[in-house]
Amino acid sequence: MITISGGHYGKRTGALGLIDEGEENIRVAKEVTAILRASGITTNYIEDNVSKSAKQNIPWLIAMHNKTDREIDVSIHFNSSVGTHSKGIGTETLVYSDKNKAVAQKITDAIANVSGLKNRGVKIRTDLGLLKGTNKPCYLIEVCFVNDTVDVALYRRDFDKICRAIANELAKAVGKSLKPSTTSSIVEDKGARKLDINSPSLNDLAKSILESKAQREILVNYAIAEGMHKSWLDKLNNRTITNDEILVLAAAAILNTSKV
């Protein structure tokens, strides 16, 4: 129904400034995907771990998007300009033609409304590879500018709200709606021990999962569906559950489904 990818191909492959576009693209794309899936909306997630250059990246992303069964395509990006600024530059959405402009404007409006980022509207871009190459309506979202202190501060403060705003407009674009969120913010795991993970890639994966309120909710609900007590959902909602508890719940649920 929806296919989402993070622009570029990982860390230090996009715009660099106060934040790394390549890294943040993936972070936002994963969170938006998790929110949509938590509401039962079929969402394909694409991440380029193959390409070694921009020349390889764009054709690879186009091919991967066009292989999926979906109604719309979404590409997450962050913008940049010359120098470092503290004026607030804003958010915008890029599309190939006017026929996709209405949905694009709703996406931009939603991001600006929940975060206070300046609304730069919609830009028509017929020169961008992904917008030209995908065979479904494609929305390239420029969340904010990586080189503006105001933009980055608003993005960091309202990451959850921004991701949910994007997901909400994408859901409406395919005739669906999000389920109400059962958690108000990312749960702080105060006093919990640091996870003992030696692999840097696995550590990054654990961090991305446990920092996502949508994915934490998926894990707890899955554990409850597999027989764990419903009081764990209360702990999630009350923000008293720890990362360690979530991981053990998920592991117990997996083992329970593996019983023969």
mmCIF file of C-alpha atoms in Angstrom:
data_model
loop_
_atom_site.group_PDB
_atom_site.id
_atom_site.type_symbol
_atom_site.label_atom_id
_atom_site.label_comp_id
_atom_site.label_asym_id
_atom_site.label_seq_id
_atom_site.Cartn_x
_atom_site.Cartn_y
_atom_site.Cartn_z
ATOM 1 C CA MET A 1 0.000 0.000 0.000
ATOM 2 C CA ILE A 2 2.867 2.406 0.900
ATOM 3 C CA THR A 3 6.580 2.088 0.173
ATOM 4 C CA ILE A 4 9.029 4.199 2.173
ATOM 5 C CA SER A 5 12.773 4.618 1.833
ATOM 6 C CA GLY A 6 15.393 6.792 3.449
ATOM 7 C CA GLY A 7 17.215 8.896 0.883
ATOM 8 C CA HIS A 8 20.865 8.158 0.023
ATOM 9 C CA TYR A 9 22.641 5.067 1.356
ATOM 10 C CA GLY A 10 23.625 5.445 4.981
ATOM 11 C CA LYS A 11 25.817 7.576 7.197
ATOM 12 C CA ARG A 12 27.762 10.415 5.590
ATOM 13 C CA THR A 13 26.198 9.882 2.161
ATOM 14 C CA GLY A 14 23.824 12.865 2.241
ATOM 15 C CA ALA A 15 23.979 16.419 3.525
ATOM 16 C CA LEU A 16 26.219 16.970 6.552
ATOM 17 C CA GLY A 17 25.725 19.700 9.108
ATOM 18 C CA LEU A 18 24.544 19.734 12.697
ATOM 19 C CA ILE A 19 23.086 16.317 11.941
ATOM 20 C CA ASP A 20 23.867 13.661 9.326
ATOM 21 C CA GLU A 21 21.162 13.453 6.664
ATOM 22 C CA GLY A 22 21.947 9.862 5.694
ATOM 23 C CA GLU A 23 21.540 8.725 9.282
ATOM 24 C CA GLU A 24 18.406 10.769 10.024
ATOM 25 C CA ASN A 25 16.712 9.703 6.783
ATOM 26 C CA ILE A 26 16.819 6.110 7.967
ATOM 27 C CA ARG A 27 15.719 7.007 11.487
ATOM 28 C CA VAL A 28 12.609 8.860 10.291
ATOM 29 C CA ALA A 29 11.765 6.302 7.593
ATOM 30 C CA LYS A 30 11.909 3.447 10.123
ATOM 31 C CA GLU A 31 9.758 5.274 12.657
ATOM 32 C CA VAL A 32 7.111 6.280 10.106
ATOM 33 C CA THR A 33 7.046 2.690 8.845
ATOM 34 C CA ALA A 34 6.614 1.357 12.384
ATOM 35 C CA ILE A 35 3.734 3.757 13.080
ATOM 36 C CA LEU A 36 1.920 2.762 9.891
ATOM 37 C CA ARG A 37 2.424 -0.953 10.496
ATOM 38 C CA ALA A 38 1.200 -0.591 14.084
ATOM 39 C CA SER A 39 -2.098 0.612 12.593
ATOM 40 C CA GLY A 40 -2.300 -2.381 10.267
ATOM 41 C CA ILE A 41 -1.365 -0.428 7.156
ATOM 42 C CA THR A 42 0.744 -2.454 4.736
ATOM 43 C CA THR A 43 4.049 -0.619 4.440
ATOM 44 C CA ASN A 44 7.180 -1.656 2.568
ATOM 45 C CA TYR A 45 10.473 -0.371 3.997
ATOM 46 C CA ILE A 46 13.521 0.014 1.762
ATOM 47 C CA GLU A 47 17.047 0.785 2.925
ATOM 48 C CA ASP A 48 20.033 0.906 0.577
ATOM 49 C CA ASN A 49 22.918 -1.036 2.133
ATOM 50 C CA VAL A 50 24.235 -2.010 -1.291
ATOM 51 C CA SER A 51 25.258 1.111 -3.197
ATOM 52 C CA LYS A 52 28.729 2.608 -3.008
ATOM 53 C CA SER A 53 27.937 5.858 -4.827
ATOM 54 C CA ALA A 54 25.081 8.223 -5.658
ATOM 55 C CA LYS A 55 25.250 6.955 -9.240
ATOM 56 C CA GLN A 56 24.372 3.473 -7.985
ATOM 57 C CA ASN A 57 21.961 4.613 -5.277
ATOM 58 C CA ILE A 58 19.242 6.316 -7.316
ATOM 59 C CA PRO A 59 18.717 3.500 -9.881
ATOM 60 C CA TRP A 60 18.751 0.942 -7.042
ATOM 61 C CA LEU A 61 16.085 2.816 -5.067
ATOM 62 C CA ILE A 62 13.925 3.287 -8.173
ATOM 63 C CA ALA A 63 14.128 -0.430 -8.971
ATOM 64 C CA MET A 64 13.324 -1.455 -5.400
ATOM 65 C CA HIS A 65 10.348 0.907 -5.164
ATOM 66 C CA ASN A 66 8.952 -0.275 -8.487
ATOM 67 C CA LYS A 67 9.213 -3.922 -7.413
ATOM 68 C CA THR A 68 6.826 -3.374 -4.516
ATOM 69 C CA ASP A 69 3.039 -3.544 -4.520
ATOM 70 C CA ARG A 70 1.909 -0.094 -3.327
ATOM 71 C CA GLU A 71 -0.235 2.939 -4.042
ATOM 72 C CA ILE A 72 2.298 5.650 -3.202
ATOM 73 C CA ASP A 73 6.052 6.048 -2.784
ATOM 74 C CA VAL A 74 7.747 8.123 -0.084
ATOM 75 C CA SER A 75 11.367 9.198 0.197
ATOM 76 C CA ILE A 76 12.657 10.808 3.400
ATOM 77 C CA HIS A 77 15.318 13.515 3.096
ATOM 78 C CA PHE A 78 16.793 16.487 4.928
ATOM 79 C CA ASN A 79 17.722 19.710 3.188
ATOM 80 C CA SER A 80 20.865 21.850 3.306
ATOM 81 C CA SER A 81 22.188 25.226 2.199
ATOM 82 C CA VAL A 82 25.531 26.991 2.246
ATOM 83 C CA GLY A 83 26.886 27.848 5.693
ATOM 84 C CA THR A 84 25.374 27.428 9.158
ATOM 85 C CA HIS A 85 22.289 29.429 10.124
ATOM 86 C CA SER A 86 20.090 30.146 13.134
ATOM 87 C CA LYS A 87 17.045 31.647 11.451
ATOM 88 C CA GLY A 88 14.767 28.670 10.847
ATOM 89 C CA ILE A 89 14.587 27.644 7.173
ATOM 90 C CA GLY A 90 11.879 25.029 7.225
ATOM 91 C CA THR A 91 10.259 21.936 5.781
ATOM 92 C CA GLU A 92 8.923 21.152 2.318
ATOM 93 C CA THR A 93 7.750 18.297 0.117
ATOM 94 C CA LEU A 94 8.858 17.704 -3.462
ATOM 95 C CA VAL A 95 6.746 16.081 -6.184
ATOM 96 C CA TYR A 96 7.065 15.502 -9.909
ATOM 97 C CA SER A 97 3.852 17.208 -11.024
ATOM 98 C CA ASP A 98 0.894 19.306 -9.915
ATOM 99 C CA LYS A 99 -1.408 16.279 -9.714
ATOM 100 C CA ASN A 100 0.359 15.172 -6.514
ATOM 101 C CA LYS A 101 0.554 18.646 -5.017
ATOM 102 C CA ALA A 102 -2.525 18.467 -2.753
ATOM 103 C CA VAL A 103 -1.271 15.493 -0.718
ATOM 104 C CA ALA A 104 2.243 16.958 -0.643
ATOM 105 C CA GLN A 105 0.933 20.216 0.808
ATOM 106 C CA LYS A 106 -0.928 18.309 3.520
ATOM 107 C CA ILE A 107 2.293 16.526 4.473
ATOM 108 C CA THR A 108 4.225 19.784 4.689
ATOM 109 C CA ASP A 109 1.415 21.471 6.637
ATOM 110 C CA ALA A 110 1.256 18.593 9.109
ATOM 111 C CA ILE A 111 4.999 18.667 9.821
ATOM 112 C CA ALA A 112 5.008 22.449 10.233
ATOM 113 C CA ASN A 113 1.932 22.444 12.464
ATOM 114 C CA VAL A 114 3.243 19.910 14.990
ATOM 115 C CA SER A 115 6.805 21.228 15.151
ATOM 116 C CA GLY A 116 6.828 24.935 14.414
ATOM 117 C CA LEU A 117 9.144 24.418 11.447
ATOM 118 C CA LYS A 118 8.682 27.084 8.781
ATOM 119 C CA ASN A 119 6.309 25.922 6.055
ATOM 120 C CA ARG A 120 8.061 26.078 2.664
ATOM 121 C CA GLY A 121 5.136 24.413 0.888
ATOM 122 C CA VAL A 122 5.526 22.176 -2.145
ATOM 123 C CA LYS A 123 8.132 22.278 -4.888
ATOM 124 C CA ILE A 124 7.677 20.726 -8.335
ATOM 125 C CA ARG A 125 10.899 18.942 -9.333
ATOM 126 C CA THR A 126 11.053 17.156 -12.665
ATOM 127 C CA ASP A 127 14.828 16.693 -12.458
ATOM 128 C CA LEU A 128 15.077 14.311 -9.490
ATOM 129 C CA GLY A 129 15.706 10.657 -10.279
ATOM 130 C CA LEU A 130 13.352 9.019 -7.800
ATOM 131 C CA LEU A 131 10.466 11.347 -8.635
ATOM 132 C CA LYS A 132 10.985 10.682 -12.351
ATOM 133 C CA GLY A 133 11.639 6.967 -12.106
ATOM 134 C CA THR A 134 8.971 5.583 -9.799
ATOM 135 C CA ASN A 135 5.739 4.465 -11.449
ATOM 136 C CA LYS A 136 3.455 5.525 -8.583
ATOM 137 C CA PRO A 137 2.854 8.969 -7.030
ATOM 138 C CA CYS A 138 6.038 9.805 -5.136
ATOM 139 C CA TYR A 139 6.512 12.267 -2.276
ATOM 140 C CA LEU A 140 10.038 13.356 -1.385
ATOM 141 C CA ILE A 141 9.857 14.889 2.085
ATOM 142 C CA GLU A 142 12.557 17.370 3.118
ATOM 143 C CA VAL A 143 12.023 17.284 6.898
ATOM 144 C CA CYS A 144 14.226 20.279 7.768
ATOM 145 C CA PHE A 145 17.643 21.839 7.094
ATOM 146 C CA VAL A 146 20.640 20.065 8.608
ATOM 147 C CA ASN A 147 22.637 23.295 8.794
ATOM 148 C CA ASP A 148 20.156 25.454 10.718
ATOM 149 C CA THR A 149 20.223 25.397 14.525
ATOM 150 C CA VAL A 150 16.551 26.322 14.862
ATOM 151 C CA ASP A 151 15.427 23.625 12.433
ATOM 152 C CA VAL A 152 17.549 20.947 14.080
ATOM 153 C CA ALA A 153 16.391 21.906 17.585
ATOM 154 C CA LEU A 154 12.728 21.703 16.534
ATOM 155 C CA TYR A 155 13.306 18.400 14.765
ATOM 156 C CA ARG A 156 15.024 16.869 17.781
ATOM 157 C CA ARG A 157 12.378 18.153 20.176
ATOM 158 C CA ASP A 158 9.424 16.991 18.098
ATOM 159 C CA PHE A 159 10.800 13.887 16.368
ATOM 160 C CA ASP A 160 7.872 11.724 17.503
ATOM 161 C CA LYS A 161 5.247 14.302 16.537
ATOM 162 C CA ILE A 162 6.838 14.837 13.126
ATOM 163 C CA CYS A 163 6.959 11.119 12.350
ATOM 164 C CA ARG A 164 3.373 10.608 13.426
ATOM 165 C CA ALA A 165 2.241 13.646 11.405
ATOM 166 C CA ILE A 166 3.902 12.198 8.297
ATOM 167 C CA ALA A 167 2.406 8.758 8.929
ATOM 168 C CA ASN A 168 -1.050 10.243 9.478
ATOM 169 C CA GLU A 169 -1.065 12.071 6.138
ATOM 170 C CA LEU A 170 0.297 9.042 4.287
ATOM 171 C CA ALA A 171 -2.404 6.870 5.834
ATOM 172 C CA LYS A 172 -5.103 9.308 4.715
ATOM 173 C CA ALA A 173 -3.582 9.409 1.229
ATOM 174 C CA VAL A 174 -4.339 5.681 0.820
ATOM 175 C CA GLY A 175 -7.753 5.886 2.461
ATOM 176 C CA LYS A 176 -6.697 4.627 5.901
ATOM 177 C CA SER A 177 -6.331 6.105 9.369
ATOM 178 C CA LEU A 178 -3.930 5.643 12.261
ATOM 179 C CA LYS A 179 -4.946 3.974 15.484
ATOM 180 C CA PRO A 180 -4.732 6.278 18.511
ATOM 181 C CA SER A 181 -1.283 6.225 20.069
ATOM 182 C CA THR A 182 -1.205 4.490 23.457
ATOM 183 C CA THR A 183 2.051 6.128 24.516
ATOM 184 C CA SER A 184 2.714 9.847 24.764
ATOM 185 C CA SER A 185 6.486 9.822 24.420
ATOM 186 C CA ILE A 186 9.548 7.616 24.222
ATOM 187 C CA VAL A 187 9.938 5.793 27.509
ATOM 188 C CA GLU A 188 13.012 6.739 29.486
ATOM 189 C CA ASP A 189 14.842 3.715 30.846
ATOM 190 C CA LYS A 190 16.235 5.378 33.939
ATOM 191 C CA GLY A 191 18.593 3.307 36.016
ATOM 192 C CA ALA A 192 18.660 0.352 33.628
ATOM 193 C CA ARG A 193 21.987 -1.217 32.844
ATOM 194 C CA LYS A 194 23.617 -0.619 29.476
ATOM 195 C CA LEU A 195 22.880 -3.396 27.007
ATOM 196 C CA ASP A 196 25.831 -5.758 26.667
ATOM 197 C CA ILE A 197 26.167 -5.762 22.869
ATOM 198 C CA ASN A 198 29.592 -6.017 21.221
ATOM 199 C CA SER A 199 28.448 -5.703 17.614
ATOM 200 C CA PRO A 200 28.186 -2.023 16.555
ATOM 201 C CA SER A 201 25.536 -2.819 13.922
ATOM 202 C CA LEU A 202 23.454 -4.831 16.387
ATOM 203 C CA ASN A 203 23.833 -2.086 18.971
ATOM 204 C CA ASP A 204 22.535 0.468 16.434
ATOM 205 C CA LEU A 205 19.616 -1.833 15.637
ATOM 206 C CA ALA A 206 18.729 -2.232 19.318
ATOM 207 C CA LYS A 207 18.900 1.530 19.799
ATOM 208 C CA SER A 208 16.634 2.215 16.825
ATOM 209 C CA ILE A 209 14.061 -0.292 18.090
ATOM 210 C CA LEU A 210 14.068 0.780 21.725
ATOM 211 C CA GLU A 211 13.994 4.507 20.937
ATOM 212 C CA SER A 212 10.874 4.027 18.797
ATOM 213 C CA LYS A 213 7.669 4.249 20.817
ATOM 214 C CA ALA A 214 5.761 2.570 17.983
ATOM 215 C CA GLN A 215 8.115 -0.412 17.911
ATOM 216 C CA ARG A 216 8.139 -0.712 21.718
ATOM 217 C CA GLU A 217 4.344 -0.828 21.577
ATOM 218 C CA ILE A 218 4.437 -3.539 18.885
ATOM 219 C CA LEU A 219 6.761 -5.703 21.015
ATOM 220 C CA VAL A 220 4.664 -5.382 24.181
ATOM 221 C CA ASN A 221 1.377 -6.070 22.385
ATOM 222 C CA TYR A 222 2.936 -9.070 20.657
ATOM 223 C CA ALA A 223 4.101 -10.442 24.010
ATOM 224 C CA ILE A 224 0.620 -9.991 25.484
ATOM 225 C CA ALA A 225 -0.937 -11.740 22.487
ATOM 226 C CA GLU A 226 1.384 -14.673 23.184
ATOM 227 C CA GLY A 227 0.276 -15.017 26.783
ATOM 228 C CA MET A 228 2.128 -12.413 28.837
ATOM 229 C CA HIS A 229 0.056 -10.514 31.416
ATOM 230 C CA LYS A 230 -1.861 -7.440 30.249
ATOM 231 C CA SER A 231 -0.363 -5.395 33.105
ATOM 232 C CA TRP A 232 2.722 -4.941 30.920
ATOM 233 C CA LEU A 233 0.650 -2.677 28.679
ATOM 234 C CA ASP A 234 -0.178 -0.548 31.728
ATOM 235 C CA LYS A 235 3.534 -0.253 32.486
ATOM 236 C CA LEU A 236 4.151 0.808 28.875
ATOM 237 C CA ASN A 237 1.421 3.445 29.060
ATOM 238 C CA ASN A 238 2.642 4.654 32.460
ATOM 239 C CA ARG A 239 6.220 4.817 31.147
ATOM 240 C CA THR A 240 7.536 2.542 33.911
ATOM 241 C CA ILE A 241 8.651 -0.335 31.716
ATOM 242 C CA THR A 242 12.390 -0.732 31.059
ATOM 243 C CA ASN A 243 14.252 -1.671 27.902
ATOM 244 C CA ASP A 244 15.426 -4.892 29.523
ATOM 245 C CA GLU A 245 11.836 -5.856 30.351
ATOM 246 C CA ILE A 246 10.708 -5.210 26.777
ATOM 247 C CA LEU A 247 13.492 -7.370 25.372
ATOM 248 C CA VAL A 248 12.713 -10.235 27.758
ATOM 249 C CA LEU A 249 8.996 -10.003 26.941
ATOM 250 C CA ALA A 250 9.761 -10.175 23.220
ATOM 251 C CA ALA A 251 12.136 -13.122 23.692
ATOM 252 C CA ALA A 252 9.580 -14.985 25.839
ATOM 253 C CA ALA A 253 6.869 -14.423 23.235
ATOM 254 C CA ILE A 254 9.100 -15.763 20.446
ATOM 255 C CA LEU A 255 9.985 -18.855 22.482
ATOM 256 C CA ASN A 256 6.317 -19.402 23.253
ATOM 257 C CA THR A 257 5.418 -19.429 19.547
ATOM 258 C CA SER A 258 8.306 -21.846 18.879
ATOM 259 C CA LYS A 259 7.042 -24.543 21.249
ATOM 260 C CA VAL A 260 6.288 -27.862 19.604
#
